[in-house]
Each structure stands twice: as C-alpha cells, then as structure tokens.
Tab-separated table of C-alpha atoms and ligand atoms in Angstrom:
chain	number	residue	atom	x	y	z
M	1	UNK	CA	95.518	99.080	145.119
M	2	UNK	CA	92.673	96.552	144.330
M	3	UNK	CA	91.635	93.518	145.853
M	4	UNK	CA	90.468	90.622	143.786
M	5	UNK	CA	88.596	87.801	145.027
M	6	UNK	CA	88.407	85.049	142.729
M	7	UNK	CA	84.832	82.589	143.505
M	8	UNK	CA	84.229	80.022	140.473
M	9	UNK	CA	83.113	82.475	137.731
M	10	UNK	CA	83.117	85.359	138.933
M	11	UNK	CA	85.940	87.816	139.880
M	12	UNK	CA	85.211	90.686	142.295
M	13	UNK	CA	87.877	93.804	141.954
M	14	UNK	CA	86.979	96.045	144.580
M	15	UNK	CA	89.124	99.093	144.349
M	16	UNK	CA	89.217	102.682	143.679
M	17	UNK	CA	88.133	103.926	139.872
M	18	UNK	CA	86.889	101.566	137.653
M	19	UNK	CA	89.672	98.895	136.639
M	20	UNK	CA	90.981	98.855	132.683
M	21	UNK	CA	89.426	97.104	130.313
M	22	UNK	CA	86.126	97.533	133.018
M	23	UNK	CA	85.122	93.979	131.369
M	24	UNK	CA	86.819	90.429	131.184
M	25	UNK	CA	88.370	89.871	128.011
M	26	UNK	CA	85.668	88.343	125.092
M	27	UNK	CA	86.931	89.080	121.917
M	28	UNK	CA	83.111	88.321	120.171
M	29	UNK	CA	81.353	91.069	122.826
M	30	UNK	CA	79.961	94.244	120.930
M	31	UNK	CA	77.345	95.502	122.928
M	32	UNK	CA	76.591	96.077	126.089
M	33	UNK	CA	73.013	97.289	127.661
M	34	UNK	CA	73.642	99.211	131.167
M	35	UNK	CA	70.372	98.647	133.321
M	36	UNK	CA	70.526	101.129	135.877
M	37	UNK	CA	68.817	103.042	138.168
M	38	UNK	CA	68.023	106.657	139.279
M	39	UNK	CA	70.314	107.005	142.377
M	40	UNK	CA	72.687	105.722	140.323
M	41	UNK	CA	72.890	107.496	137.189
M	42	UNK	CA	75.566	109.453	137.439
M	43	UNK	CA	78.123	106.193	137.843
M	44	UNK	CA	76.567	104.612	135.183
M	45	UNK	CA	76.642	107.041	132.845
M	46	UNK	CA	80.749	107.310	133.807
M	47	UNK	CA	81.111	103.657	132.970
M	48	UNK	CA	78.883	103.626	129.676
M	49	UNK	CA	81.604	106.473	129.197
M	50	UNK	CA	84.019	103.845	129.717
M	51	UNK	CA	82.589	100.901	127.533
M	52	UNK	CA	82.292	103.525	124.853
M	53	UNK	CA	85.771	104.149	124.992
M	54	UNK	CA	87.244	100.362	125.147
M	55	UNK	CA	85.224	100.375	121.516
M	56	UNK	CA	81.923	98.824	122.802
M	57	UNK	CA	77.903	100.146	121.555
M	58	UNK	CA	76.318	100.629	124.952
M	59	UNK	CA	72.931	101.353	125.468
M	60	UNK	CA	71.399	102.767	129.008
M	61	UNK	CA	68.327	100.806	130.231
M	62	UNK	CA	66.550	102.874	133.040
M	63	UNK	CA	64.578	101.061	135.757
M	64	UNK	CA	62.006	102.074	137.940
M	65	UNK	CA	63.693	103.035	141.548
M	66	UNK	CA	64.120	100.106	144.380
M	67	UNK	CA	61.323	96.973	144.344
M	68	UNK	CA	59.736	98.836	141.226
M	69	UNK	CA	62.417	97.493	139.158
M	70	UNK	CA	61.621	94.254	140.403
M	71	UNK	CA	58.459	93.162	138.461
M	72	UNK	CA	58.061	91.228	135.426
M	73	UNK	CA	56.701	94.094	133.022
M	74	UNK	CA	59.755	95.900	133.904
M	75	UNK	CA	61.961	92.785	132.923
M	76	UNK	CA	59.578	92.459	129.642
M	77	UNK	CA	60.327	96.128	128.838
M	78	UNK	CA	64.172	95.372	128.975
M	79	UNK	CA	63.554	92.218	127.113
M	80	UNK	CA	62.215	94.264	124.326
M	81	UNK	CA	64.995	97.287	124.501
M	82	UNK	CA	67.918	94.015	124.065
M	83	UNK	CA	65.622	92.798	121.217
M	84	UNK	CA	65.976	96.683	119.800
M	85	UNK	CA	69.322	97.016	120.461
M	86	UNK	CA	70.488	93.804	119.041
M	87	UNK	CA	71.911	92.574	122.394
M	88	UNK	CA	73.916	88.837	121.046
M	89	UNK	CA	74.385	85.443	123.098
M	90	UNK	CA	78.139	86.866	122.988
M	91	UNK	CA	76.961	90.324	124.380
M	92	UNK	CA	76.981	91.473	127.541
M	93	UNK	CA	74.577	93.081	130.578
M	94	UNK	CA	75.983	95.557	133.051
M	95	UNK	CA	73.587	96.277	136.168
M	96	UNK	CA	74.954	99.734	137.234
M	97	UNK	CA	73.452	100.169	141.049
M	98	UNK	CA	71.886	98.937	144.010
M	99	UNK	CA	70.253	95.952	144.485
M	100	UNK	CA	67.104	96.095	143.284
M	101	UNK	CA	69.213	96.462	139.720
M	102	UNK	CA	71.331	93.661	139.983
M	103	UNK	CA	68.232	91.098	141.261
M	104	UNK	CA	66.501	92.619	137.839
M	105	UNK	CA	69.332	92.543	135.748
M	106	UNK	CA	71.232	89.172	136.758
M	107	UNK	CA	67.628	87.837	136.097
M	108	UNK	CA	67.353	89.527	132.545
M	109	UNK	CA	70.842	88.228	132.172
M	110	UNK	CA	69.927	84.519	132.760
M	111	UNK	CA	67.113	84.393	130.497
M	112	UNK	CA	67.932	86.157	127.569
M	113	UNK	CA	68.739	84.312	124.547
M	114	UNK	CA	68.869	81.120	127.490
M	115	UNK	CA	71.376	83.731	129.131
M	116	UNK	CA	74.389	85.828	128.189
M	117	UNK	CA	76.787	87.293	130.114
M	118	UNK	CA	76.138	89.443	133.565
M	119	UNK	CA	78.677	91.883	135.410
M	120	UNK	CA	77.772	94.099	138.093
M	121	UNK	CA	78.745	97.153	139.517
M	122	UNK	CA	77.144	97.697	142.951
M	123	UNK	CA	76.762	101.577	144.206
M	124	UNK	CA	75.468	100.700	147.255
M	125	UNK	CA	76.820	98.965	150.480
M	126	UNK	CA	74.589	96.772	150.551
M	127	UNK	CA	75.125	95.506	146.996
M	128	UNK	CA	78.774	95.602	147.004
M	129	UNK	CA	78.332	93.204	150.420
M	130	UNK	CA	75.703	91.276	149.739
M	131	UNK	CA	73.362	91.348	146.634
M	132	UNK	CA	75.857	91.383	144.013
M	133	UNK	CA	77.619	88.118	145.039
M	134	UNK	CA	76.412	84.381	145.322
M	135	UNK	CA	74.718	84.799	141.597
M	136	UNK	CA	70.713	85.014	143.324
M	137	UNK	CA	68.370	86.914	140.658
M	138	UNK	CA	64.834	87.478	140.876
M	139	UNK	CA	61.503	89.591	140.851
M	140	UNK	CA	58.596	90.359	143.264
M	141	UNK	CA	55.244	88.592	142.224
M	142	UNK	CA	52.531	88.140	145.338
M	143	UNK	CA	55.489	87.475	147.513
M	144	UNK	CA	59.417	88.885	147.443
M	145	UNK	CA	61.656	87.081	144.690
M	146	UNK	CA	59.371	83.979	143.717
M	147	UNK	CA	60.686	83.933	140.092
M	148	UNK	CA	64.306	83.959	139.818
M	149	UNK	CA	67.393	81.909	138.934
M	150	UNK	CA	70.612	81.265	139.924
M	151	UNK	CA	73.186	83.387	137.438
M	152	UNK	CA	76.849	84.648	138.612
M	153	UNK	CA	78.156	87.440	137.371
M	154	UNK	CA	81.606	87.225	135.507
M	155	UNK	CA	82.731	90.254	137.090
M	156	UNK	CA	81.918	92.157	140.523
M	157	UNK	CA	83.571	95.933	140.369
M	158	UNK	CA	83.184	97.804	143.565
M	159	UNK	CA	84.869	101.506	143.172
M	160	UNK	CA	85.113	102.363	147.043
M	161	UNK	CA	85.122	105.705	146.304
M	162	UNK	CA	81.756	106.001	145.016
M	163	UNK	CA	80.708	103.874	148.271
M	164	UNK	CA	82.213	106.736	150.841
M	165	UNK	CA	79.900	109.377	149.080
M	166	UNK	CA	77.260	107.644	150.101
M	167	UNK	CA	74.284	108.968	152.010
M	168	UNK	CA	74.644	108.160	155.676
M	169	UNK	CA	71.311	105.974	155.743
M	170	UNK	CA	72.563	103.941	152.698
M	171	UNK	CA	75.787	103.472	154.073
M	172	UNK	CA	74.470	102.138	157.655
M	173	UNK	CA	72.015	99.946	155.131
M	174	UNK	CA	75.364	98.182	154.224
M	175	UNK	CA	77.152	98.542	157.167
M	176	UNK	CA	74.085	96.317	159.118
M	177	UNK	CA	74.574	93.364	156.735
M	178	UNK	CA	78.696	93.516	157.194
M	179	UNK	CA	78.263	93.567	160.526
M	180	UNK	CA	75.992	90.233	160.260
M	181	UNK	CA	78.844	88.680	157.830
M	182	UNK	CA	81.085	89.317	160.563
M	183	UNK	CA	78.960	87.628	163.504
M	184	UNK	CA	78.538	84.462	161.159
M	185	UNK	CA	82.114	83.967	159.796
M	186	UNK	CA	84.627	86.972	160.503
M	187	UNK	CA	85.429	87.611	163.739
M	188	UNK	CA	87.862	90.084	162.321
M	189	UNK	CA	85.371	92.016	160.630
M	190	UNK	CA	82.644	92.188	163.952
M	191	UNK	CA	85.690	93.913	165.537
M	192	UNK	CA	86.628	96.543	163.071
M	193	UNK	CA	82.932	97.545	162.901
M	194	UNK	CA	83.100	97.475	166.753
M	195	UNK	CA	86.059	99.817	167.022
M	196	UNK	CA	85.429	102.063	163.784
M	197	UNK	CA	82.378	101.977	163.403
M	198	UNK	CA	81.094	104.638	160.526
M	199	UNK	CA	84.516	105.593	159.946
M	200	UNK	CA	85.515	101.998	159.148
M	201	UNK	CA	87.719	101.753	155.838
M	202	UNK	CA	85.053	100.350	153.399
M	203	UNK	CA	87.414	98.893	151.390
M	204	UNK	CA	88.391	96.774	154.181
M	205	UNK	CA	84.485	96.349	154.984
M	206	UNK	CA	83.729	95.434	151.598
M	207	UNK	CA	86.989	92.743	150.986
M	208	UNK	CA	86.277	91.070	154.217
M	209	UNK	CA	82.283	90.436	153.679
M	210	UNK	CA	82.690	89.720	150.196
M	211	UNK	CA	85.304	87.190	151.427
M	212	UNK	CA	83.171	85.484	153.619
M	213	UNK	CA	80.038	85.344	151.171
M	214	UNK	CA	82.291	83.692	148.496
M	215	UNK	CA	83.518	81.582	150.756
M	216	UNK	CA	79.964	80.191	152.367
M	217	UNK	CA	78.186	80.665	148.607
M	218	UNK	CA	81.009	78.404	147.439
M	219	UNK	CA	80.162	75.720	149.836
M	220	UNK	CA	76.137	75.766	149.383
M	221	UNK	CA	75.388	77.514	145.990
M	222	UNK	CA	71.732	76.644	145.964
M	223	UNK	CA	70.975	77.743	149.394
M	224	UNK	CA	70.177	73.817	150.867
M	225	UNK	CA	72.297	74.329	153.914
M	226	UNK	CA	75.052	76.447	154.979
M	227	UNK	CA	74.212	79.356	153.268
M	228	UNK	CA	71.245	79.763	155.775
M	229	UNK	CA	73.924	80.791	158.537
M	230	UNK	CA	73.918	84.732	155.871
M	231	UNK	CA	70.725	84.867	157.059
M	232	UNK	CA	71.140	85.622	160.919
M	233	UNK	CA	69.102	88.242	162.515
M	234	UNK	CA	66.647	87.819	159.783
M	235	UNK	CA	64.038	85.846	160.967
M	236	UNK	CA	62.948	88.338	163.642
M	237	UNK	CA	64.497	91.387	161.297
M	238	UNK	CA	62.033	90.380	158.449
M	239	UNK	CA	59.482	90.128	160.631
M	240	UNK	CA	59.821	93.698	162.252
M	241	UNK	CA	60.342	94.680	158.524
M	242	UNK	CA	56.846	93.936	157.090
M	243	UNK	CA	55.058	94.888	160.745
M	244	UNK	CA	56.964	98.359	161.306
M	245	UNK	CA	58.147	101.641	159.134
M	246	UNK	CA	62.073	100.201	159.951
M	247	UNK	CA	64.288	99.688	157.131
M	248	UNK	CA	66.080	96.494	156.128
M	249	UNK	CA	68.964	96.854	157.615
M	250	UNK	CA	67.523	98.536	160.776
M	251	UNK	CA	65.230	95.339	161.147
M	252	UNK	CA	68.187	93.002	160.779
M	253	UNK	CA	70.169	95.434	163.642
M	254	UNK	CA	67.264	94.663	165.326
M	255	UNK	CA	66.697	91.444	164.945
M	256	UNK	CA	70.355	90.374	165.244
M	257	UNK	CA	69.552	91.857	169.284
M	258	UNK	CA	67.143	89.228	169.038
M	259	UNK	CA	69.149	86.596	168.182
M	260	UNK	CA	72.243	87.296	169.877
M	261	UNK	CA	69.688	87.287	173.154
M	262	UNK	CA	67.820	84.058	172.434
M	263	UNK	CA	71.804	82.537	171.793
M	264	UNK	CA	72.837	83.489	175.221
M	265	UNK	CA	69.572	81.838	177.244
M	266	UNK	CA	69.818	78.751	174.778
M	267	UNK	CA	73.970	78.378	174.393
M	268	UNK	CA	75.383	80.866	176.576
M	269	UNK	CA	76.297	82.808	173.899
M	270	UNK	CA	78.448	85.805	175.774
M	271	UNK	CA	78.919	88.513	173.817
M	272	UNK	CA	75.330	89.786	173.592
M	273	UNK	CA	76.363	93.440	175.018
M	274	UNK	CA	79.361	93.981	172.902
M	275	UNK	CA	77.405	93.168	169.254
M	276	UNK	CA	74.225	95.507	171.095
M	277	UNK	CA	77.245	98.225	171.685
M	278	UNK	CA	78.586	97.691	167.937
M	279	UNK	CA	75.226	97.646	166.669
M	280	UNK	CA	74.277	101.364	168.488
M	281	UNK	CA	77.845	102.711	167.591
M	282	UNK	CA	76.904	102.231	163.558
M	283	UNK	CA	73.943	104.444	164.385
M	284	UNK	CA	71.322	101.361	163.862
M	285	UNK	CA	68.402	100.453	166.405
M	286	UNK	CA	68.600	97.914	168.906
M	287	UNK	CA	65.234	98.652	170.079
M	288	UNK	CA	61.723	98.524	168.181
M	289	UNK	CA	59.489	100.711	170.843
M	290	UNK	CA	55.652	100.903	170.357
M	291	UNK	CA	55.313	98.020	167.957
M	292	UNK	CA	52.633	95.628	168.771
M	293	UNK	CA	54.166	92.686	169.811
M	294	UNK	CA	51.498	90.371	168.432
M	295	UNK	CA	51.507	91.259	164.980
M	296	UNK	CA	55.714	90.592	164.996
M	297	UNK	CA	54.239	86.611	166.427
M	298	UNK	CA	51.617	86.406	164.221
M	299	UNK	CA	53.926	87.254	161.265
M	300	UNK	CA	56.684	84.591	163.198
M	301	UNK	CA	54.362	82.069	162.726
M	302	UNK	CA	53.489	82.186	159.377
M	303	UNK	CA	57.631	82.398	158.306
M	304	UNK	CA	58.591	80.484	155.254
M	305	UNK	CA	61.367	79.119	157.137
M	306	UNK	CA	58.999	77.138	159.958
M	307	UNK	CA	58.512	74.015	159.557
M	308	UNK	CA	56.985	71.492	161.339
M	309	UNK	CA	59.451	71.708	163.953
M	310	UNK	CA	58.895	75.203	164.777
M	311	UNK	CA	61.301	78.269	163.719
M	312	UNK	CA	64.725	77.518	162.829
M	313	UNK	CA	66.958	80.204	163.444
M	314	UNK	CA	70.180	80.965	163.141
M	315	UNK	CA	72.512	81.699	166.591
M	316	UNK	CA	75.719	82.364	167.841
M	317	UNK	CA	77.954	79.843	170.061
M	318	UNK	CA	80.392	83.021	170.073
M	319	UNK	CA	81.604	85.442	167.791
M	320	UNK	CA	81.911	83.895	163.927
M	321	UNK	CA	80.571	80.407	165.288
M	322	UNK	CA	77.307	79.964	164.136
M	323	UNK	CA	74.554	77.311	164.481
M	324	UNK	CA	71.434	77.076	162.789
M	325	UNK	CA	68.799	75.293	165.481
M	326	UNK	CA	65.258	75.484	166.460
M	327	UNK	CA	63.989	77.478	169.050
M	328	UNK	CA	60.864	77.208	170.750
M	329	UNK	CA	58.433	79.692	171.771
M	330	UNK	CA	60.152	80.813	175.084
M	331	UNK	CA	63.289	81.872	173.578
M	332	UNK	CA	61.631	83.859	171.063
M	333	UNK	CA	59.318	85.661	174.037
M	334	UNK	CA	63.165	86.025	175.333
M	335	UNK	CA	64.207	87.498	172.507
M	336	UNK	CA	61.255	89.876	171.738
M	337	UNK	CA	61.424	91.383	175.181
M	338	UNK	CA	65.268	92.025	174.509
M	339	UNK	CA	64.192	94.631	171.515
M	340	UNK	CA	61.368	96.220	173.559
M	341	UNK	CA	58.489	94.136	172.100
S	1	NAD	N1	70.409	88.595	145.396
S	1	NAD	C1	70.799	88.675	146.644
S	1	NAD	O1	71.551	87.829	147.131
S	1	NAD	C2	70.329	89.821	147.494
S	1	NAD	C3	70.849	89.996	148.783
S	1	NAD	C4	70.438	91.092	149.525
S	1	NAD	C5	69.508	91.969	148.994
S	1	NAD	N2	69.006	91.768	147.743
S	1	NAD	C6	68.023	92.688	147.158
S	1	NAD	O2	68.625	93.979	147.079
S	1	NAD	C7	67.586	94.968	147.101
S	1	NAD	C8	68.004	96.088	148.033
S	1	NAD	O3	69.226	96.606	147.578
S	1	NAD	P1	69.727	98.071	147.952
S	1	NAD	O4	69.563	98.332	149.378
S	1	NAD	O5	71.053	98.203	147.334
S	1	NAD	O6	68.608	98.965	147.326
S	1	NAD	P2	68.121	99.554	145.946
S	1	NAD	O7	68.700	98.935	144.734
S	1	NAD	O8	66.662	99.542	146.075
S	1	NAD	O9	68.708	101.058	146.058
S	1	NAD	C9	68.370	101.868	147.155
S	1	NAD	C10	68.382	103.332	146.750
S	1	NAD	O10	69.718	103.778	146.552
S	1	NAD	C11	69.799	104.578	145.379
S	1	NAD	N3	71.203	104.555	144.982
S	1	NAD	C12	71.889	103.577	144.354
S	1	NAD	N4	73.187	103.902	144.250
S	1	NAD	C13	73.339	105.116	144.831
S	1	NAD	C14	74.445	105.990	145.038
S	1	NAD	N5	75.691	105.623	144.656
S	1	NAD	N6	74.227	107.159	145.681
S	1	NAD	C15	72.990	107.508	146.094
S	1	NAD	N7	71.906	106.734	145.932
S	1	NAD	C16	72.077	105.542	145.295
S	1	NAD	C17	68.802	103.911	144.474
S	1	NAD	O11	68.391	104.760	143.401
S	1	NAD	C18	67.669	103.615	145.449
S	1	NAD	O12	66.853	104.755	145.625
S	1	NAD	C19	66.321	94.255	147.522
S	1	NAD	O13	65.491	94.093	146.383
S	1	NAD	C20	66.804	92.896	147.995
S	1	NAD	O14	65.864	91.864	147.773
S	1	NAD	C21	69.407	90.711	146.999
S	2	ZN	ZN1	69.399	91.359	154.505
C-alpha cells in the first residue's frame, strides 16, 4: 500500500518498492542525472535501473560522503557533468540518498539552467523525515548552509523497505528527529515512539512526520515564523553538537531533555519524564556527562537565533503544543543541569 501526501508541488509516495513510472509524468524529460552518494549506491544504482527502463538516459553523479558533498567545488563539478551530459531545462535531477545529497542536489537543481526539475529519494531516516521535505537546499561555506535556495522537489519516494535495513545508528539518527515532529505537532506520533520504540512501523513513522512537516512548511515556507517550532531541542542540541563527539540526532535527544526541563520550570510543562523515558527507550542519550559546561554557554551565547532579547527557544505547554518564547539565563542553567552539564 502507499501513502501519498500531496504539499503544493511536491508529492511524497512513501511505500514499499519504488512506485511505476518512478517520475511524474513530463512528456519533454530525456535525461536524468542521479547524484548520489556512497552509502547509497546500491539503491541508486536500482533506480537508474529503473529510469533506464521507463526509456530515460541516466547518468550517475557520485558525491563525496556526508558534509563533503556539501561544498561549492563539488556543486561546480556536477555543474560541469549536466553540461557533459546535456542535462535540458525539461530534464530532470534525482538525489538518490541521505541528506547531505538532497541539500547538494535540490541546490544543483535550483540553479541550473535558472533551475529544472528536482525529485528525491531519501535512504535515510532522517531524509525521508526531515531533509527531503519543505524544499531547503544549500552548501557549507565558513558556516553550515549559507548559500542555498528554496527549491521543492516534484516528487518525494520513500521505499520503507530500504529504511528497515538500515544501520541501527542511522535509524535512531531518524528516529530522534520523528520523535521531535511528534513533541511539536503529533501527539500521536510521540506515543507510538513511546510504546514501540525501535520496532516502530517506519512507514507509520515516516507518514506521520512527513505529515506534520508539510503541514507546518505549508504554513511558513520561508522559515519567518512557525516553522521555527521543527526546530525544538535544537538550540541546546546544536550547541552540544559543535562542543562534544555526539551526533545530530543524539544532541537533539539531548537537547530536547533540555527543553522539555526548562518548559516545565517556565510553563509547567508535565510530561518531562515520559519524553526522557521515550527518548532512552530509542537508545538515544539523555545525558551529556564530562562535557564542560562553559564551552556549551559560551557557544549559547553566540547562537544565530539570539537576539537582543536573549535566546528564543522553542518549548512545550504539553505534548504537540508548542511555543516559541525567550528564556533567560536561569532556565537555561535549569536546563543544562537536567542533561548533566
Ligand atoms: N534541508 C533540510 O531541511 C534539512 C533538514 C535536516 C537535515 N538536513 C541536512 O541533512 C544532512 C544530514 O543528513 P543524513 O543524516 O541523512 O546524512 P548524510 O546524507 O550525510 O548520510 C549519512 C550516511 O549514511 C550513508 N547512507 C545513506 N543511505 C544509506 C543506506 N540506505 N544504508 C546505509 N548507509 C546509507 C551515507 O553514505 C552517509 O555515510 C546534513 O547536511 C543536514 O544539514 C537538511
Ligand atoms: Zn535536526
């Protein structure tokens, strides 16, 4: 069975297989270039399969693995394999993989030829939740994703059975950011993770977080409002990125204990032990032990999203009912001592 979600123009199938014809319908399209990556070669080299067989050229663009792929030379280089190749303003880019791939190739997408058409096909979690929808592109310059546009994909195809083969640490990579789209707008989807944890249907995972990021996308596209809310836990979670050797999504687990703590002192926010509980059962910290606690303020203060208020972060009235507020420097002691700062 698949599940389509239909968001402006882009329509996410998130299934099992690949669906038939993999691509919308574009009677002009003759090419496609497949920018993929290593982890995910062996998917992409099924759907080139595919392409080749619905009567399309295809040519496989590798990228560099994770944030390598992210850099201007490497979008020049695939500028100059489309010029090659012949790639047409009625042509088409696939991004075959995680993340990194469809930041590099939704931004590719957007400015060739003043952009041509990009679909995605996310092989990890985290992708298939989260970086394929809501049409952000970009590269790395001196700081994460300065240069990028805005560019929606026609298509989102999420084969769920690729996702379940997934190695355990990418899989809880994902299964962090679902769990934050279900604090912020499915209480639904907090609960399943709660009660399945690991062994929660990813198909269901992946409908109900896509859901919610259409939905909240659809009502702040350029990120002036709203859309803030998808960033909960990540204030404290970014900073416990850069300052420790934590992954994303374990910094967001633990920065979401952060913020679910500094909700209850500021608006009695009550369900602090269950989402600590939920976050522990999906095998992700709560805790960041032997991290110096002033190099997590120091990189606080300097946040790109202070202002001269202070920190604005987002909380939790309850479950799914989010606020975005400032805090001042108590609550964030508060909420720095909850993750063993
Ligand atoms: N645009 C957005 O809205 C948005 C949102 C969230 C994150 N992002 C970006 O996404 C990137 C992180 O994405 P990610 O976590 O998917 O990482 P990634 O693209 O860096 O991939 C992580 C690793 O997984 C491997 N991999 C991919 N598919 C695999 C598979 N099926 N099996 C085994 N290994 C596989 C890759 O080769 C890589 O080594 C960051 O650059 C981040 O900025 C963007
Ligand atoms: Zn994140």
């Amino acid at each position: 069975m698949e599940t389509l979600i239909v968001a402006g123009v882009t329509e996410m199938v998130v299934g099992r297989g690949l669906p038939h014809p993999i691509l919308p319908a574009r009677v002009e399209r003759q090419r496609v270039a497949l920018v993929t990556q290593p982890g995910a070669t062996h998917i992409a080299l099924e759907v080139a399969q595919r392409l080749r067989d619905d009567g399309l050229q295809v040519e496989v663009i590798g990228l560099p693995d994770r944030e390598e792929a992210k850099t201007l030379i490497v979008a020049g280089s695939v500028y100059e394999a489309l010029a090659r190749f012949g790639l047409g303003r009625h042509d088409t880019v696939v991004g075959v993989g995680g993340g990194s791939v469809s930041d590099l190739a939704g931004f590719v997408a957007g400015t060739w030829l003043r952009g041509v058409e990009v679909v995605h096909v996310p092989t990890t979690l985290l992708a298939a939740v989260d970086a394929s929808i809501g049409g952000k592109t970009g590269v790395n310059l001196a700081g994460k994703n300065l240069v990028g546009l805005f560019w929606h994909p026609t298509r989102v195809i999420v084969d769920v059975a690729t996702l379940e083969e997934l190695p355990s640490i990418l899989r809880r990579e994902g299964l962090a950011e679902a769990l934050k789209t279900g604090l912020v707008g499915d209480r639904d989807l907090f609960e399943l993770l709660e009660r399945d944890r690991e062994s929660a249907s990813l198909e269901e995972v992946v409908t109900r977080a896509a859901a919610v990021k259409v939905r909240v996308v659809g009502e702040d596209e350029r990120d002036t409002g709203l859309r803030a809310i998808l960033n909960f836990g990540h204030t404290i979670g970014h900073a416990v990125e850069y300052a420790s050797p934590l992954s994303h999504g374990e910094s967001v687990a633990v920065g979401m204990v952060a913020a679910c703590r500094i909700s209850e002192h500021r608006l009695r926010f009550q369900a602090m032990d269950r989402v600590t509980a939920a976050i522990a059962g999906l095998g992700l910290p709560t805790r960041v032990d032997g991290l110096e606690r002033a190099r997590v303020e120091d990189l606080l203060r300097h946040d790109k999203k202070r202002d001269a208020g202070g920190i604005r972060m987002v909380l939790l009235r309850a479950l799914a009912d989010p606020v975005i507020e400032h805090v001042e420097e108590h609550d964030v002691d508060l909420g720095l001592d909850a993750i063993g700062l």
